[in-house]
């Protein structure tokens, strides 16, 4: 079991400072902040339900880009959903057996780590896009390292990473651990918004 509280709390702290005019700003993934926020609203529900082994529209639907306008209460809603995500994965039963998220069936333990990875990486995406500080711990980075590390077989790696990560980027071996996680996930640790 891994406690998602530090990661979700850090992400939730970014939300109040996101300005409406920043919703059109680019993120390190090349998508606008608006699309990232819609993705976070969806994934927090999907991974909450995955912890409870619920199979239905929230867990059996592949993620897709959503550029719909955000609900008026999106800040409060996302903050609330992050809290429910933490509570769902606090249950030891959440980490046992098999479950589903994003239409993929996999071991619940791996699903919990993917949930952590999603929160960590997208928290960084949001922080960079909106000019905020973001400092995950080495323990969090260590936990998601297996999720972002490509399989040695290039064909297997391509299939596993499709839709989740870009091609790995080279990062110095003495770089901070989270920078290495970012590079393995296909993100440039030095990314900053266009001037």
XYZ file of N, CA and C in Angstrom:
585
model
N 0.824 -1.202 0.000
C 0.000 0.000 0.000
C 0.859 1.254 0.000
N 0.413 2.241 -0.721
C 1.089 3.533 -0.763
C 0.050 4.607 -0.456
N 0.434 5.548 0.382
C -0.469 6.649 0.731
C -0.373 7.729 -0.343
N -1.476 8.017 -1.000
C -1.493 9.032 -2.060
C -1.651 10.453 -1.513
N -1.780 10.575 -0.180
C -2.053 11.893 0.405
C -1.038 12.965 0.035
N 0.285 12.725 0.177
C 1.225 13.807 -0.147
C 1.094 14.296 -1.589
N 0.911 13.361 -2.509
C 0.831 13.732 -3.925
C -0.461 14.467 -4.252
N -1.580 13.987 -3.711
C -2.862 14.644 -3.998
C -2.944 16.006 -3.303
N -2.372 16.104 -2.109
C -2.377 17.384 -1.391
C -1.566 18.426 -2.158
N -0.431 18.003 -2.698
C 0.414 18.914 -3.466
C -0.314 19.390 -4.719
N -0.982 18.474 -5.399
C -1.736 18.851 -6.593
C -2.901 19.772 -6.234
N -3.624 19.433 -5.178
C -4.776 20.253 -4.764
C -4.345 21.677 -4.430
N -3.132 21.839 -3.894
C -2.646 23.173 -3.524
C -2.402 24.053 -4.754
N -2.231 23.437 -5.919
C -2.010 24.220 -7.143
C -3.305 24.802 -7.698
N -4.420 24.128 -7.430
C -5.683 24.431 -8.116
C -6.176 25.859 -7.883
N -6.177 26.389 -6.653
C -6.723 27.738 -6.459
C -5.993 28.824 -7.240
N -4.718 28.597 -7.550
C -3.937 29.631 -8.232
C -4.057 29.576 -9.752
N -4.766 28.583 -10.280
C -4.933 28.499 -11.738
C -5.947 29.556 -12.169
N -5.486 30.491 -12.992
C -6.361 31.567 -13.451
C -7.120 31.152 -14.710
N -8.275 31.728 -14.900
C -9.109 31.374 -16.053
C -8.349 31.572 -17.367
N -7.560 32.647 -17.452
C -6.840 32.909 -18.705
C -5.726 31.899 -18.954
N -5.361 31.131 -17.918
C -4.328 30.113 -18.092
C -4.879 28.802 -18.647
N -6.186 28.672 -18.741
C -6.766 27.421 -19.236
C -6.393 27.144 -20.685
N -6.057 28.200 -21.434
C -5.627 28.026 -22.821
C -4.112 27.861 -22.946
N -3.396 27.990 -21.830
C -1.936 27.905 -21.865
C -1.488 26.470 -22.149
N -0.330 26.318 -22.817
C 0.163 24.964 -23.101
C 0.754 24.316 -21.850
N 0.688 22.993 -21.819
C 1.341 22.206 -20.767
C 2.560 21.522 -21.376
N 3.407 20.901 -20.567
C 4.557 20.168 -21.123
C 4.157 19.050 -22.085
N 2.906 18.589 -22.022
C 2.450 17.535 -22.933
C 2.041 18.100 -24.286
N 1.995 19.446 -24.401
C 1.580 20.068 -25.649
C 0.090 20.310 -25.736
N -0.647 19.931 -24.709
C -2.090 20.152 -24.665
C -2.382 21.338 -23.759
N -3.533 21.990 -23.925
C -3.832 23.128 -23.062
C -4.201 22.695 -21.644
N -4.068 23.620 -20.713
C -4.417 23.374 -19.316
C -5.865 22.902 -19.203
N -6.753 23.456 -20.014
C -8.161 23.045 -19.996
C -8.297 21.539 -20.189
N -7.585 21.010 -21.170
C -7.658 19.566 -21.442
C -7.080 18.770 -20.269
N -6.013 19.270 -19.682
C -5.420 18.606 -18.518
C -6.409 18.573 -17.356
N -7.115 19.672 -17.116
C -8.055 19.706 -16.002
C -9.215 18.733 -16.241
N -9.708 18.660 -17.474
C -10.751 17.690 -17.794
C -10.244 16.259 -17.575
N -8.990 16.019 -17.952
C -8.384 14.700 -17.759
C -8.300 14.361 -16.271
N -7.880 15.314 -15.466
C -7.788 15.086 -14.021
C -9.158 14.833 -13.403
N -10.162 15.571 -13.865
C -11.519 15.344 -13.356
C -11.981 13.918 -13.658
N -11.615 13.407 -14.821
C -12.003 12.049 -15.182
C -11.192 10.981 -14.488
N -9.876 11.171 -14.445
C -9.028 10.104 -13.892
C -9.195 9.947 -12.385
N -9.493 11.030 -11.676
C -9.677 10.892 -10.230
C -10.892 10.021 -9.917
N -11.918 10.101 -10.740
C -13.094 9.240 -10.566
C -12.775 7.813 -11.012
N -12.099 7.684 -12.159
C -11.784 6.353 -12.687
C -10.937 5.547 -11.710
N -9.900 6.172 -11.160
C -9.015 5.429 -10.261
C -9.632 5.252 -8.872
N -10.530 6.141 -8.489
C -11.297 5.917 -7.252
C -12.149 4.668 -7.411
N -12.849 4.567 -8.546
C -13.707 3.409 -8.783
C -12.894 2.140 -9.006
N -11.717 2.278 -9.595
C -10.849 1.107 -9.773
C -10.439 0.527 -8.424
N -10.210 1.388 -7.441
C -9.855 0.907 -6.106
C -10.974 0.076 -5.510
N -12.215 0.431 -5.827
C -13.388 -0.288 -5.309
C -13.795 -1.446 -6.212
N -13.013 -1.696 -7.280
C -13.280 -2.780 -8.237
C -14.622 -2.596 -8.944
N -15.003 -1.345 -9.188
C -16.235 -1.049 -9.916
C -15.937 -1.118 -11.415
N -16.708 -1.918 -12.115
C -16.560 -1.985 -13.566
C -17.778 -1.346 -14.206
N -17.550 -0.276 -14.933
C -18.627 0.467 -15.566
C -18.040 1.566 -16.421
N -18.830 2.549 -16.800
C -18.351 3.609 -17.692
C -17.113 4.347 -17.182
N -16.997 4.508 -15.867
C -15.856 5.276 -15.348
C -14.540 4.521 -15.460
N -14.585 3.204 -15.513
C -13.350 2.417 -15.549
C -13.141 1.677 -16.865
N -14.208 1.489 -17.642
C -14.086 0.695 -18.869
C -13.951 1.543 -20.127
N -13.907 2.857 -19.959
C -13.787 3.760 -21.104
C -12.347 4.223 -21.257
N -11.751 4.055 -22.445
C -10.383 4.544 -22.631
C -10.333 6.059 -22.495
N -9.232 6.588 -21.957
C -9.134 8.044 -21.856
C -9.108 8.683 -23.249
N -9.766 9.809 -23.377
C -9.806 10.527 -24.654
C -9.679 12.016 -24.370
N -9.073 12.764 -25.284
C -8.944 14.214 -25.078
C -10.322 14.870 -24.958
N -10.490 15.682 -23.928
C -11.758 16.395 -23.729
C -11.461 17.888 -23.637
N -12.054 18.647 -24.547
C -11.875 20.102 -24.553
C -13.167 20.821 -24.203
N -14.094 20.088 -23.577
C -15.353 20.703 -23.152
C -15.074 21.781 -22.114
N -15.947 22.770 -22.012
C -15.787 23.755 -20.932
C -15.839 23.055 -19.575
N -15.084 23.571 -18.640
C -15.072 22.997 -17.298
C -16.342 23.388 -16.552
N -16.817 22.525 -15.642
C -17.954 22.938 -14.815
C -17.565 24.142 -13.964
N -18.550 24.961 -13.608
C -18.259 26.184 -12.855
C -17.531 25.898 -11.546
N -17.837 24.754 -10.939
C -17.226 24.421 -9.648
C -16.044 23.472 -9.798
N -15.332 23.550 -10.942
C -14.295 22.556 -11.210
C -13.200 22.538 -10.153
N -12.851 23.682 -9.588
C -11.799 23.708 -8.557
C -12.228 22.907 -7.328
N -13.432 23.191 -6.842
C -13.936 22.480 -5.657
C -14.148 21.003 -5.964
N -14.675 20.728 -7.152
C -14.958 19.345 -7.528
C -13.666 18.526 -7.606
N -12.644 19.068 -8.257
C -11.388 18.324 -8.395
C -10.725 18.121 -7.036
N -10.743 19.149 -6.206
C -10.168 19.020 -4.865
C -10.882 17.927 -4.082
N -12.198 17.912 -4.166
C -13.003 16.889 -3.480
C -12.697 15.496 -4.021
N -12.595 15.378 -5.333
C -12.330 14.073 -5.946
C -10.937 13.559 -5.591
N -9.973 14.447 -5.455
C -8.636 14.022 -5.025
C -8.707 13.421 -3.617
N -9.522 14.027 -2.746
C -9.696 13.487 -1.409
C -10.324 12.105 -1.423
N -11.325 11.909 -2.287
C -11.971 10.597 -2.398
C -11.014 9.554 -2.983
N -10.138 9.989 -3.884
C -9.141 9.085 -4.452
C -8.227 8.541 -3.346
N -7.779 9.424 -2.481
C -6.920 9.011 -1.356
C -7.640 7.992 -0.481
N -8.873 8.299 -0.115
C -9.628 7.410 0.776
C -9.833 6.036 0.135
N -10.093 6.019 -1.158
C -10.337 4.743 -1.849
C -9.109 3.837 -1.792
N -7.925 4.418 -1.960
C -6.697 3.611 -1.981
C -6.113 3.400 -0.583
N -6.780 3.941 0.451
C -6.382 3.653 1.825
C -6.890 2.289 2.287
N -7.887 1.780 1.596
C -8.459 0.479 1.930
C -7.490 -0.611 1.463
N -7.000 -1.463 2.374
C -6.062 -2.520 1.958
C -6.619 -3.401 0.840
N -7.949 -3.592 0.808
C -8.553 -4.431 -0.228
C -8.379 -3.825 -1.622
N -8.173 -2.495 -1.690
C -8.001 -1.838 -2.990
C -6.766 -2.363 -3.714
N -5.766 -2.814 -2.967
C -4.492 -3.229 -3.531
C -4.442 -4.715 -3.865
N -5.525 -5.444 -3.606
C -5.569 -6.893 -3.851
C -6.320 -7.221 -5.131
N -5.925 -8.320 -5.754
C -6.661 -8.837 -6.905
C -6.437 -8.044 -8.173
N -7.437 -8.113 -9.044
C -7.382 -7.437 -10.334
C -8.418 -6.320 -10.356
N -8.186 -5.336 -11.204
C -9.152 -4.248 -11.365
C -9.031 -3.681 -12.773
N -9.777 -2.621 -13.036
C -9.777 -2.015 -14.364
C -9.776 -0.500 -14.256
N -9.026 0.135 -15.140
C -9.047 1.593 -15.285
C -8.677 1.914 -16.727
N -9.371 2.881 -17.301
C -9.081 3.255 -18.683
C -9.269 2.121 -19.661
N -10.153 1.195 -19.354
C -10.477 -0.002 -20.145
C -9.379 -1.068 -20.098
N -8.367 -0.874 -19.258
C -7.276 -1.842 -19.129
C -7.460 -2.624 -17.830
N -7.402 -3.955 -17.930
C -7.482 -4.792 -16.738
C -6.061 -5.140 -16.309
N -5.750 -4.887 -15.045
C -4.417 -5.187 -14.551
C -4.439 -5.365 -13.035
N -3.323 -5.858 -12.452
C -3.298 -6.067 -11.006
C -3.572 -4.765 -10.261
N -4.357 -4.867 -9.200
C -4.738 -3.676 -8.440
C -3.515 -2.946 -7.894
N -2.483 -3.690 -7.514
C -1.283 -3.039 -6.985
C -0.658 -2.130 -8.043
N -0.596 -2.610 -9.282
C -0.068 -1.780 -10.372
C -0.988 -0.600 -10.635
N -2.291 -0.817 -10.526
C -3.258 0.264 -10.754
C -3.064 1.387 -9.742
N -2.830 1.027 -8.480
C -2.588 2.042 -7.453
C -1.348 2.867 -7.760
N -0.319 2.210 -8.293
C 0.905 2.932 -8.655
C 0.671 3.833 -9.869
N -0.157 3.369 -10.806
C -0.487 4.214 -11.964
C -1.272 5.440 -11.502
N -2.175 5.244 -10.539
C -2.926 6.388 -9.998
C -1.963 7.407 -9.397
N -0.999 6.932 -8.625
C 0.013 7.826 -8.047
C 0.795 8.522 -9.148
N 1.198 7.766 -10.165
C 1.969 8.315 -11.274
C 1.188 9.410 -11.996
N -0.109 9.161 -12.231
C -0.945 10.153 -12.904
C -0.997 11.458 -12.100
N -1.194 11.336 -10.807
C -1.278 12.523 -9.951
C 0.059 13.264 -9.931
N 1.153 12.514 -9.789
C 2.489 13.129 -9.722
C 2.852 13.853 -11.009
N 2.727 13.140 -12.135
C 3.143 13.731 -13.404
C 2.242 14.887 -13.827
N 0.934 14.702 -13.672
C 0.038 15.779 -14.089
C 0.087 16.962 -13.122
N 0.435 16.700 -11.876
C 0.691 17.804 -10.955
C 1.849 18.656 -11.447
N 2.905 17.978 -11.904
C 4.058 18.703 -12.452
C 3.667 19.454 -13.724
N 2.889 18.778 -14.591
C 2.425 19.447 -15.823
C 1.703 20.747 -15.487
N 0.791 20.664 -14.512
C -0.006 21.839 -14.140
C 0.870 22.923 -13.517
N 1.769 22.514 -12.651
C 2.650 23.492 -11.993
C 3.502 24.226 -13.028
N 4.084 23.481 -13.954
C 4.928 24.119 -14.973
C 4.121 25.048 -15.871
N 2.939 24.606 -16.258
C 2.117 25.409 -17.170
C 1.631 26.699 -16.527
N 1.505 26.694 -15.186
C 0.933 27.862 -14.493
C 1.963 28.584 -13.615
N 3.234 28.217 -13.744
C 4.304 28.927 -13.046
C 4.314 28.737 -11.540
N 4.020 27.519 -11.071
C 3.994 27.261 -9.641
C 5.094 26.283 -9.236
N 5.439 26.336 -7.966
C 6.463 25.427 -7.426
C 5.905 24.012 -7.318
N 6.793 23.023 -7.481
C 6.365 21.629 -7.399
C 7.568 20.782 -7.010
N 7.532 20.192 -5.820
C 8.677 19.431 -5.324
C 8.252 18.086 -4.737
N 8.106 17.065 -5.581
C 7.797 15.734 -5.052
C 8.989 15.170 -4.278
N 8.720 14.229 -3.425
C 9.780 13.589 -2.649
C 10.427 12.467 -3.464
N 11.625 12.081 -3.053
C 12.286 10.949 -3.702
C 11.480 9.667 -3.499
N 10.794 9.553 -2.365
C 9.998 8.348 -2.104
C 8.876 8.212 -3.127
N 8.232 9.313 -3.471
C 7.173 9.277 -4.483
C 7.752 8.915 -5.851
N 8.884 9.535 -6.183
C 9.520 9.250 -7.473
C 9.950 7.794 -7.553
N 10.503 7.284 -6.471
C 10.942 5.881 -6.430
C 9.761 4.939 -6.640
N 8.609 5.283 -6.063
C 7.428 4.422 -6.158
C 6.939 4.285 -7.600
N 7.033 5.370 -8.385
C 6.506 5.313 -9.756
C 7.564 4.965 -10.792
N 8.805 4.828 -10.374
C 9.883 4.499 -11.318
C 9.566 3.250 -12.144
N 9.027 2.171 -11.528
C 8.707 0.991 -12.349
C 7.624 1.257 -13.398
N 6.739 2.211 -13.127
C 5.651 2.509 -14.067
C 6.186 3.214 -15.311
N 7.156 4.114 -15.130
C 7.647 4.903 -16.269
C 8.834 4.256 -16.986
N 9.451 3.250 -16.370
C 10.620 2.606 -16.980
C 10.169 1.681 -18.105
N 10.653 1.906 -19.331
C 10.206 1.076 -20.459
C 10.662 -0.371 -20.323
N 9.864 -1.264 -20.851
C 10.257 -2.673 -20.937
C 11.481 -2.768 -21.841
N 12.414 -3.691 -21.539
C 13.606 -3.822 -22.398
C 13.275 -4.188 -23.848
N 12.165 -4.872 -24.064
C 11.748 -5.226 -25.419
C 11.039 -4.021 -26.043
N 11.611 -3.435 -27.093
C 11.021 -2.211 -27.679
C 9.564 -2.379 -28.112
N 9.207 -3.552 -28.634
C 7.821 -3.752 -29.079
C 6.865 -3.789 -27.895
N 7.277 -4.478 -26.829
C 6.451 -4.525 -25.619
C 6.340 -3.123 -25.024
N 7.473 -2.417 -24.966
C 7.493 -1.065 -24.402
C 6.562 -0.146 -25.175
N 6.591 -0.232 -26.503
C 5.741 0.636 -27.335
C 4.266 0.367 -27.055
N 3.904 -0.905 -26.919
C 2.504 -1.258 -26.664
C 2.063 -0.800 -25.283
N 2.945 -0.986 -24.289
C 2.599 -0.618 -22.911
C 2.492 0.891 -22.721
N 3.316 1.653 -23.448
C 3.409 3.093 -23.224
C 2.455 3.904 -24.096
N 1.873 3.257 -25.114
C 1.024 3.988 -26.055
C -0.111 4.703 -25.326
N -0.200 6.005 -25.539
C -1.244 6.795 -24.913
C -0.930 7.246 -23.501
N 0.146 6.694 -22.913
C 0.499 7.077 -21.540
C 1.708 7.996 -21.496
N 2.763 7.605 -22.227
C 4.019 8.343 -22.172
C 4.566 8.571 -23.569
N 5.364 9.634 -23.696
C 6.096 9.842 -24.931
C 7.379 9.028 -24.908
N 8.162 9.094 -25.985
C 9.448 8.404 -25.998
C 10.336 8.929 -24.868
N 11.073 8.054 -24.183
C 11.936 8.511 -23.084
C 12.944 9.549 -23.571
N 13.209 10.530 -22.719
C 14.205 11.554 -23.015
C 15.425 11.324 -22.138
N 16.593 11.633 -22.680
C 17.838 11.459 -21.933
C 17.943 12.519 -20.840
N 18.223 12.055 -19.623
C 18.411 12.948 -18.474
C 19.720 12.537 -17.807
N 20.549 13.491 -17.375
C 21.819 13.116 -16.736
C 21.605 12.147 -15.577
N 22.521 11.202 -15.432
C 22.384 10.184 -14.384
C 22.465 10.783 -12.981
N 23.066 11.969 -12.863
C 23.154 12.600 -11.538
C 22.020 13.610 -11.311
N 21.038 13.617 -12.214
C 19.886 14.520 -12.058
C 19.029 14.046 -10.891
N 18.238 14.940 -10.298
C 17.325 14.505 -9.242
C 16.451 13.350 -9.729
N 16.050 12.492 -8.798
C 15.287 11.300 -9.156
C 14.005 11.645 -9.906
N 13.295 12.685 -9.475
C 12.045 13.022 -10.163
C 12.310 13.506 -11.587
N 13.440 14.179 -11.817
C 13.799 14.564 -13.188
C 13.985 13.330 -14.054
N 14.563 12.282 -13.479
C 14.742 11.039 -14.231
C 13.391 10.384 -14.518
N 12.469 10.455 -13.561
C 11.112 9.950 -13.791
C 10.474 10.714 -14.942
N 10.613 12.032 -14.934
C 10.041 12.850 -16.009
C 10.622 12.462 -17.360
N 11.931 12.313 -17.415
C 12.579 11.921 -18.671
C 12.094 10.567 -19.162
N 11.973 9.607 -18.260
C 11.489 8.277 -18.644
C 10.048 8.339 -19.131
N 9.285 9.300 -18.614
C 7.893 9.466 -19.035
C 7.777 10.293 -20.320
N 8.911 10.722 -20.874
C 8.894 11.486 -22.118
C 8.718 12.971 -21.935
N 8.992 13.452 -20.716
C 8.863 14.886 -20.447
C 10.245 15.503 -20.239
N 10.391 16.742 -20.687
C 11.633 17.493 -20.507
C 11.591 18.184 -19.162
N 12.459 17.777 -18.210
C 12.433 18.405 -16.878
C 12.678 19.911 -16.908
N 13.291 20.403 -17.983
C 13.576 21.826 -18.087
C 12.509 22.621 -18.818
N 11.376 21.974 -19.124
C 10.328 22.650 -19.899
C 9.790 23.875 -19.165
N 9.555 24.926 -19.924
C 8.888 26.098 -19.377
C 7.959 26.652 -20.445
N 6.916 27.387 -20.031
C 5.957 27.900 -21.022
C 6.633 28.853 -21.995
N 6.101 28.962 -23.212
C 6.640 29.950 -24.154
C 6.559 31.346 -23.566
N 7.530 32.179 -23.909
C 7.557 33.539 -23.388
C 6.382 34.327 -23.917
